[in-house]
Amino acid sequence: MRTLYFDSFSGISGDMVLGGLIDLGLPLDSLKEELAKLPLKGYQLSMQEVTRASLRGIKFEVKITESQQERSPAEIRQIINASRLSPDVKAKAMEMFDRLISIESKLHRVPPEKLHLHEVGAVDSLIDLIGALIGFQKLGIEEFVSSPLQVGRGWVRCQHGNLPVPAPATAELLRGIPIYSTGIKGELVTPTGALIISSLVKEFQPLPPMKVEKVGYGAGSRDYKEHPNLLRLFLGEREKAIEAAEERVVVMETNIDDTNPQILGYLMEVMLEKGVLDVSYTPIMMKKNRPGTMLSVILPPHLKEEIAALIFRETTTLGVRYYITNRITLQREYISVDTRYGPITVKVARRGEEVLSYAPEYEECKRIAEERGVPLKEVQMSAIKSYLDNRERKKPKG
């Protein structure tokens, strides 16, 4: 799978992303040609090779040549809808701006239709964001992975005055994402950079096993003497698990004997929505011969504090225990198969090239069974038959 890894040791911004993509081989002329499909005027694009703390990188720049006005959410949507961009780029850009609009509306307590997007609504930010989506598509990137983000410290000057780093909108966009600061002064993660990362990246971890084809460096505006203000991008093919994948996880547990079971059901749903990997309840006998329940949660390490706080808030427990361990997982693949009832997703577990198990997605089968008034097992068997037939047809003959 063609993978882009963001090594965000000095944060991320839209212009750094585009500089890095150009360094990876995205032609500037091709980018200009695609961006010309936007109904935007009054800007020029340029790039140059620069050094940041003795390391080279590409500085991408949007030069504003005409005075620009603030834009409302409706105007931004109109710009995207009126463009001749590819449907995929338009849809993703719209999704990302809608998410940002929702956050800004909440932060400023202003209805979405009355908002004016200052920084991210400006021409340069629109170009950075949509240009990045164009670049990802041009380079054929299918998967995005990132390191934790270095956010910087201090204050940043913007339309609303001086704001703490990371800026409020940036902080909201970075919810659930691992961040840190080594004390570098300045805004290292911009709202545009946070919007790109939070919308596309599903895994935050050290550089995963992958066959690296190219490494690109996108330069930020500031040049720190002792720290290279660069975003490093690794482009390559991510190696699929030959045997099985191993990852670090947190196991969190607590014993409960006086919480309403309805709350426990609700708690499980909320934790799964927040991204935990598994939740289970085990009946146990507690002190004074009281029947109780042990809550066990497996979660990514960066969710530890959030999930602990959620357990304290929703249950009567006074403490949780946790430990960090490894788990080994099979490679999982989701395949859509055509059946007499319509398309159904089948989850396939592999170990290298060997298929170890497969099962149709329960919720899809349940929905179809209810809509069609047919037995659930019939829908499941139809999906399994279609999957096996497809696999048989793909086997090499002879």
C-alpha positions as CSV (number, residue, x, y, z in Angstrom):
1,M,0.0,0.0,0.0
2,R,1.4,3.4,-1.0
3,T,2.0,5.2,2.3
4,L,3.0,8.7,3.3
5,Y,4.6,9.1,6.7
6,F,4.7,12.5,8.3
7,D,7.8,12.9,10.5
8,S,6.5,16.0,12.3
9,F,9.5,16.7,14.6
10,S,9.1,20.4,13.9
11,G,5.3,20.5,13.6
12,I,3.3,20.8,10.4
13,S,1.7,23.5,8.3
14,G,0.0,23.6,4.9
15,D,3.0,25.1,3.1
16,M,5.4,22.6,4.7
17,V,3.2,19.8,3.4
18,L,3.3,21.2,-0.1
19,G,7.0,21.9,0.0
20,G,7.6,18.3,1.1
21,L,5.3,16.9,-1.7
22,I,7.2,19.0,-4.3
23,D,10.4,17.6,-2.9
24,L,9.0,14.1,-3.3
25,G,8.4,14.7,-7.0
26,L,5.1,16.6,-7.3
27,P,5.6,18.9,-10.3
28,L,4.8,22.6,-9.5
29,D,3.4,23.1,-13.0
30,S,1.0,20.2,-12.5
31,L,-0.1,21.7,-9.1
32,K,-0.6,25.1,-10.7
33,E,-2.7,23.5,-13.4
34,E,-5.0,21.8,-11.0
35,L,-5.3,24.8,-8.6
36,A,-6.3,26.9,-11.6
37,K,-9.6,24.9,-11.6
38,L,-10.5,26.9,-8.4
39,P,-12.4,30.2,-9.0
40,L,-9.7,32.1,-7.1
41,K,-7.6,35.0,-8.3
42,G,-4.9,37.3,-7.0
43,Y,-2.1,34.9,-6.1
44,Q,1.1,33.5,-7.4
45,L,2.8,30.2,-6.5
46,S,6.5,29.7,-6.1
47,M,9.1,27.4,-4.6
48,Q,12.7,27.6,-3.7
49,E,15.3,25.4,-2.0
50,V,16.3,26.8,1.4
51,T,18.3,25.6,4.4
52,R,16.9,25.3,7.9
53,A,19.6,24.8,10.6
54,S,22.0,23.5,7.8
55,L,19.5,21.0,6.3
56,R,18.0,21.7,2.9
57,G,14.2,21.7,2.2
58,I,11.7,23.1,-0.3
59,K,9.9,26.3,0.7
60,F,6.5,26.6,-1.0
61,E,5.0,30.1,-1.0
62,V,1.7,31.6,-2.0
63,K,2.2,35.3,-2.8
64,I,-1.0,37.4,-2.6
65,T,-1.1,39.9,-5.4
66,E,-4.6,41.4,-4.9
67,S,-6.4,42.5,-1.7
68,Q,-8.5,39.7,-0.3
69,Q,-11.7,39.8,1.7
70,E,-12.8,37.6,4.6
71,R,-14.9,34.6,3.6
72,S,-18.0,33.1,5.1
73,P,-18.5,29.3,5.2
74,A,-21.1,29.7,2.4
75,E,-18.6,31.5,0.2
76,I,-15.9,28.8,0.8
77,R,-18.4,26.0,-0.1
78,Q,-19.3,27.9,-3.2
79,I,-15.7,28.2,-4.2
80,I,-15.2,24.4,-3.8
81,N,-18.5,23.5,-5.5
82,A,-17.8,25.8,-8.5
83,S,-14.4,24.4,-9.1
84,R,-13.4,21.8,-11.7
85,L,-11.4,19.7,-9.3
86,S,-11.8,15.9,-9.2
87,P,-14.9,14.7,-7.2
88,D,-12.7,13.0,-4.6
89,V,-10.7,16.2,-3.9
90,K,-13.9,18.3,-3.8
91,A,-15.6,15.9,-1.4
92,K,-12.6,15.7,1.0
93,A,-12.1,19.5,1.0
94,M,-15.7,20.0,1.7
95,E,-15.6,17.5,4.6
96,M,-12.6,19.1,6.1
97,F,-13.9,22.7,5.9
98,D,-17.3,21.6,7.4
99,R,-15.4,20.1,10.3
100,L,-13.4,23.3,10.8
101,I,-16.5,25.4,10.6
102,S,-18.2,23.3,13.3
103,I,-15.2,23.8,15.6
104,E,-14.9,27.6,15.0
105,S,-18.6,28.0,15.6
106,K,-18.3,26.2,18.9
107,L,-15.2,28.1,20.0
108,H,-16.6,31.6,19.2
109,R,-20.3,30.9,20.0
110,V,-21.3,32.1,16.6
111,P,-23.8,30.4,14.3
112,P,-21.9,28.8,11.3
113,E,-23.7,31.0,8.8
114,K,-22.4,34.1,10.6
115,L,-18.8,33.0,10.9
116,H,-15.9,34.6,9.0
117,L,-12.9,32.3,8.6
118,H,-9.8,34.5,8.9
119,E,-6.7,32.5,8.6
120,V,-8.0,29.3,7.1
121,G,-10.5,31.2,4.9
122,A,-7.6,33.2,3.3
123,V,-6.4,32.4,-0.2
124,D,-3.1,31.1,0.9
125,S,-4.7,28.6,3.4
126,L,-7.2,27.5,0.8
127,I,-4.4,26.9,-1.7
128,D,-2.3,25.0,1.0
129,L,-5.2,22.8,2.0
130,I,-6.6,21.9,-1.4
131,G,-3.2,21.8,-3.0
132,A,-2.2,19.2,-0.4
133,L,-5.2,17.0,-1.4
134,I,-4.3,17.4,-5.0
135,G,-0.7,16.4,-4.3
136,F,-1.7,13.3,-2.3
137,Q,-3.9,12.2,-5.3
138,K,-1.2,12.9,-7.9
139,L,1.4,10.9,-5.9
140,G,-1.1,8.0,-5.5
141,I,-1.0,8.0,-1.7
142,E,-3.4,5.5,-0.2
143,E,-2.5,5.6,3.5
144,F,-1.3,8.2,5.9
145,V,0.8,7.6,9.1
146,S,2.4,10.2,11.4
147,S,4.7,10.6,14.3
148,P,3.4,12.5,17.4
149,L,3.3,16.3,16.7
150,Q,5.7,18.9,18.1
151,V,3.4,21.9,18.8
152,G,5.8,24.5,20.1
153,R,5.0,27.0,22.9
154,G,4.3,30.6,23.6
155,W,1.8,32.9,21.8
156,V,0.7,33.5,18.3
157,R,-0.7,36.7,16.8
158,C,-3.9,36.3,14.8
159,Q,-7.1,38.2,13.9
160,H,-8.5,37.6,17.4
161,G,-5.4,39.0,19.1
162,N,-2.7,37.0,20.9
163,L,-3.6,33.4,21.5
164,P,-1.7,30.6,23.3
165,V,0.1,27.9,21.3
166,P,-1.5,25.7,20.1
167,A,-4.2,28.1,19.0
168,P,-7.7,27.1,20.2
169,A,-8.9,25.8,16.8
170,T,-5.7,23.8,16.4
171,A,-6.1,22.4,19.9
172,E,-9.6,21.2,19.1
173,L,-8.5,19.6,15.8
174,L,-5.7,17.8,17.7
175,R,-8.0,16.1,20.1
176,G,-7.1,12.4,20.4
177,I,-3.8,13.0,18.7
178,P,-0.4,12.6,20.5
179,I,1.3,15.9,20.8
180,Y,4.4,17.2,22.7
181,S,6.6,20.3,23.1
182,T,10.4,20.5,23.6
183,G,10.1,24.2,24.4
184,I,10.7,25.6,20.9
185,K,9.1,29.1,20.9
186,G,6.5,29.6,18.2
187,E,3.5,28.0,16.6
188,L,4.7,24.8,15.0
189,V,1.3,23.3,14.2
190,T,-1.0,25.6,12.3
191,P,-4.7,25.2,11.9
192,T,-4.3,24.1,8.3
193,G,-1.6,21.6,9.3
194,A,-3.8,20.2,12.1
195,L,-6.8,20.0,9.7
196,I,-4.7,17.9,7.2
197,I,-3.3,15.6,9.8
198,S,-6.5,15.0,11.8
199,S,-8.6,14.4,8.7
200,L,-6.3,11.9,7.0
201,V,-4.0,10.1,9.5
202,K,-5.4,7.1,11.4
203,E,-2.1,5.9,12.9
204,F,0.3,7.9,15.1
205,Q,3.5,5.9,15.8
206,P,7.2,5.7,15.0
207,L,8.2,5.1,11.4
208,P,6.5,1.8,10.5
209,P,8.1,-1.0,8.4
210,M,8.0,0.3,4.8
211,K,10.1,0.3,1.6
212,V,11.0,3.9,1.3
213,E,11.1,5.3,-2.2
214,K,11.7,8.9,-1.5
215,V,12.2,11.3,1.3
216,G,11.0,14.9,1.0
217,Y,11.6,18.0,3.2
218,G,9.1,20.9,3.4
219,A,10.5,24.0,5.0
220,G,8.7,26.3,7.4
221,S,9.0,30.1,7.4
222,R,11.2,30.5,10.5
223,D,14.8,29.4,10.6
224,Y,15.8,28.3,14.1
225,K,19.5,28.1,14.7
226,E,19.6,24.8,16.6
227,H,16.5,23.1,15.2
228,P,15.7,22.3,11.6
229,N,12.2,23.8,10.9
230,L,11.3,21.1,8.4
231,L,8.6,18.5,7.9
232,R,10.1,15.3,6.7
233,L,7.9,13.1,4.5
234,F,8.7,9.4,3.7
235,L,7.0,8.0,0.6
236,G,6.9,4.3,-0.1
237,E,5.2,1.0,0.1
238,R,4.1,-0.2,3.5
239,E,5.0,-3.7,4.0
240,K,2.1,-5.9,4.8
241,A,2.5,-8.2,7.8
242,I,4.3,-11.3,6.6
243,E,3.4,-13.1,9.8
244,A,1.5,-10.8,12.2
245,A,1.7,-7.2,13.4
246,E,2.9,-6.4,17.0
247,E,1.9,-3.2,18.7
248,R,2.0,-1.6,22.1
249,V,-1.3,-1.3,23.9
250,V,-2.6,-0.3,27.3
251,V,-4.9,-2.7,29.2
252,M,-7.0,-0.8,31.8
253,E,-9.2,-2.5,34.4
254,T,-11.4,-1.8,37.3
255,N,-13.8,-3.7,39.5
256,I,-17.3,-2.4,40.0
257,D,-20.1,-3.6,42.3
258,D,-22.5,-0.7,42.5
259,T,-23.0,0.8,39.1
260,N,-26.3,0.6,37.1
261,P,-25.8,-2.0,34.3
262,Q,-27.5,0.4,31.9
263,I,-24.6,2.8,32.5
264,L,-22.1,0.0,31.7
265,G,-23.7,-0.6,28.4
266,Y,-23.6,3.1,27.6
267,L,-20.0,3.3,28.7
268,M,-19.0,0.6,26.3
269,E,-20.6,2.4,23.4
270,V,-18.9,5.7,24.2
271,M,-15.4,4.1,24.6
272,L,-15.7,2.3,21.3
273,E,-16.7,5.5,19.6
274,K,-13.6,7.2,21.1
275,G,-11.3,4.6,19.5
276,V,-10.5,1.9,22.1
277,L,-9.7,-1.4,20.6
278,D,-11.8,-3.7,22.8
279,V,-14.1,-3.6,25.8
280,S,-15.3,-6.5,27.9
281,Y,-17.2,-7.1,31.2
282,T,-16.4,-10.2,33.4
283,P,-18.6,-11.3,36.3
284,I,-16.5,-11.6,39.5
285,M,-17.0,-12.1,43.2
286,M,-15.8,-9.1,45.3
287,K,-15.1,-8.6,49.0
288,K,-18.0,-9.3,51.4
289,N,-19.3,-11.8,48.9
290,R,-20.6,-9.1,46.6
291,P,-21.2,-10.0,42.9
292,G,-19.5,-7.5,40.7
293,T,-18.1,-6.8,37.3
294,M,-14.6,-6.3,36.1
295,L,-14.3,-3.8,33.3
296,S,-11.4,-4.5,30.9
297,V,-10.4,-2.1,28.1
298,I,-7.7,-2.5,25.5
299,L,-6.7,0.9,24.0
300,P,-3.9,2.8,22.2
301,P,-1.5,4.4,24.7
302,H,-2.4,8.0,23.7
303,L,-6.0,7.4,24.9
304,K,-5.0,6.4,28.4
305,E,-5.8,9.6,30.2
306,E,-9.0,10.3,28.3
307,I,-10.4,6.8,28.9
308,A,-9.5,6.8,32.6
309,A,-11.2,10.2,33.0
310,L,-14.3,8.8,31.2
311,I,-14.4,5.7,33.5
312,F,-14.2,7.9,36.6
313,R,-16.9,10.2,35.3
314,E,-19.4,7.5,34.3
315,T,-19.0,4.9,37.0
316,T,-18.7,4.7,40.8
317,T,-15.2,3.3,40.8
318,L,-12.5,5.0,42.9
319,G,-9.5,3.7,41.0
320,V,-8.4,2.0,37.8
321,R,-5.3,-0.1,37.2
322,Y,-3.4,-0.3,33.9
323,Y,-0.4,-1.8,32.4
324,I,1.4,-1.5,29.0
325,T,1.8,-4.7,27.0
326,N,2.2,-6.0,23.5
327,R,-0.5,-7.5,21.3
328,I,-0.1,-9.5,18.1
329,T,-2.8,-9.1,15.5
330,L,-3.4,-10.7,12.1
331,Q,-3.5,-8.5,9.0
332,R,-7.1,-7.6,8.3
333,E,-8.7,-6.8,5.0
334,Y,-12.2,-5.6,4.2
335,I,-13.6,-6.9,0.9
336,S,-17.0,-5.9,-0.6
337,V,-18.8,-8.8,-2.4
338,D,-21.9,-8.8,-4.5
339,T,-24.7,-11.0,-3.3
340,R,-28.4,-11.6,-4.2
341,Y,-29.2,-9.1,-1.4
342,G,-26.7,-6.4,-2.6
343,P,-23.1,-5.6,-1.6
344,I,-21.9,-6.9,1.8
345,T,-18.5,-6.4,3.4
346,V,-16.5,-9.5,4.4
347,K,-13.7,-9.2,6.9
348,V,-10.7,-11.4,6.0
349,A,-7.9,-12.2,8.4
350,R,-4.5,-13.2,6.9
351,R,-1.1,-14.4,8.0
352,G,1.0,-13.4,5.0
353,E,-0.7,-14.8,2.0
354,E,-2.6,-17.4,4.0
355,V,-6.3,-16.7,4.8
356,L,-7.0,-17.9,8.3
357,S,-10.6,-16.7,8.7
358,Y,-13.3,-14.7,7.1
359,A,-16.7,-13.4,8.2
360,P,-19.4,-11.1,6.8
361,E,-19.9,-7.8,8.8
362,Y,-22.7,-8.5,11.2
363,E,-24.3,-5.1,11.3
364,E,-24.7,-5.1,7.5
365,C,-26.2,-8.6,7.4
366,K,-28.5,-7.7,10.3
367,R,-29.7,-4.5,8.4
368,I,-30.4,-6.5,5.2
369,A,-32.2,-9.3,7.1
370,E,-34.5,-6.8,8.8
371,E,-35.1,-4.8,5.6
372,R,-35.8,-7.9,3.4
373,G,-37.5,-10.0,6.1
374,V,-35.2,-13.0,5.5
375,P,-33.2,-15.1,8.0
376,L,-30.0,-13.6,9.1
377,K,-28.1,-16.8,8.5
378,E,-29.2,-16.8,4.8
379,V,-27.7,-13.3,4.3
380,Q,-24.5,-14.4,6.0
381,M,-24.2,-17.6,4.0
382,S,-24.9,-15.7,0.7
383,A,-22.0,-13.3,1.6
384,I,-19.6,-16.2,2.4
385,K,-20.5,-18.0,-0.8
386,S,-19.8,-14.9,-2.9
387,Y,-16.5,-14.4,-1.2
388,L,-15.4,-18.0,-1.7
389,D,-16.6,-18.0,-5.3
390,N,-14.6,-14.8,-6.0
391,R,-11.5,-16.3,-4.3
392,E,-11.8,-19.4,-6.4
393,R,-12.0,-17.4,-9.6
394,K,-8.8,-15.5,-8.8
395,K,-6.7,-18.6,-8.2
396,P,-4.2,-19.2,-11.0
397,K,-5.2,-22.0,-13.3
398,G,-3.1,-25.1,-13.9
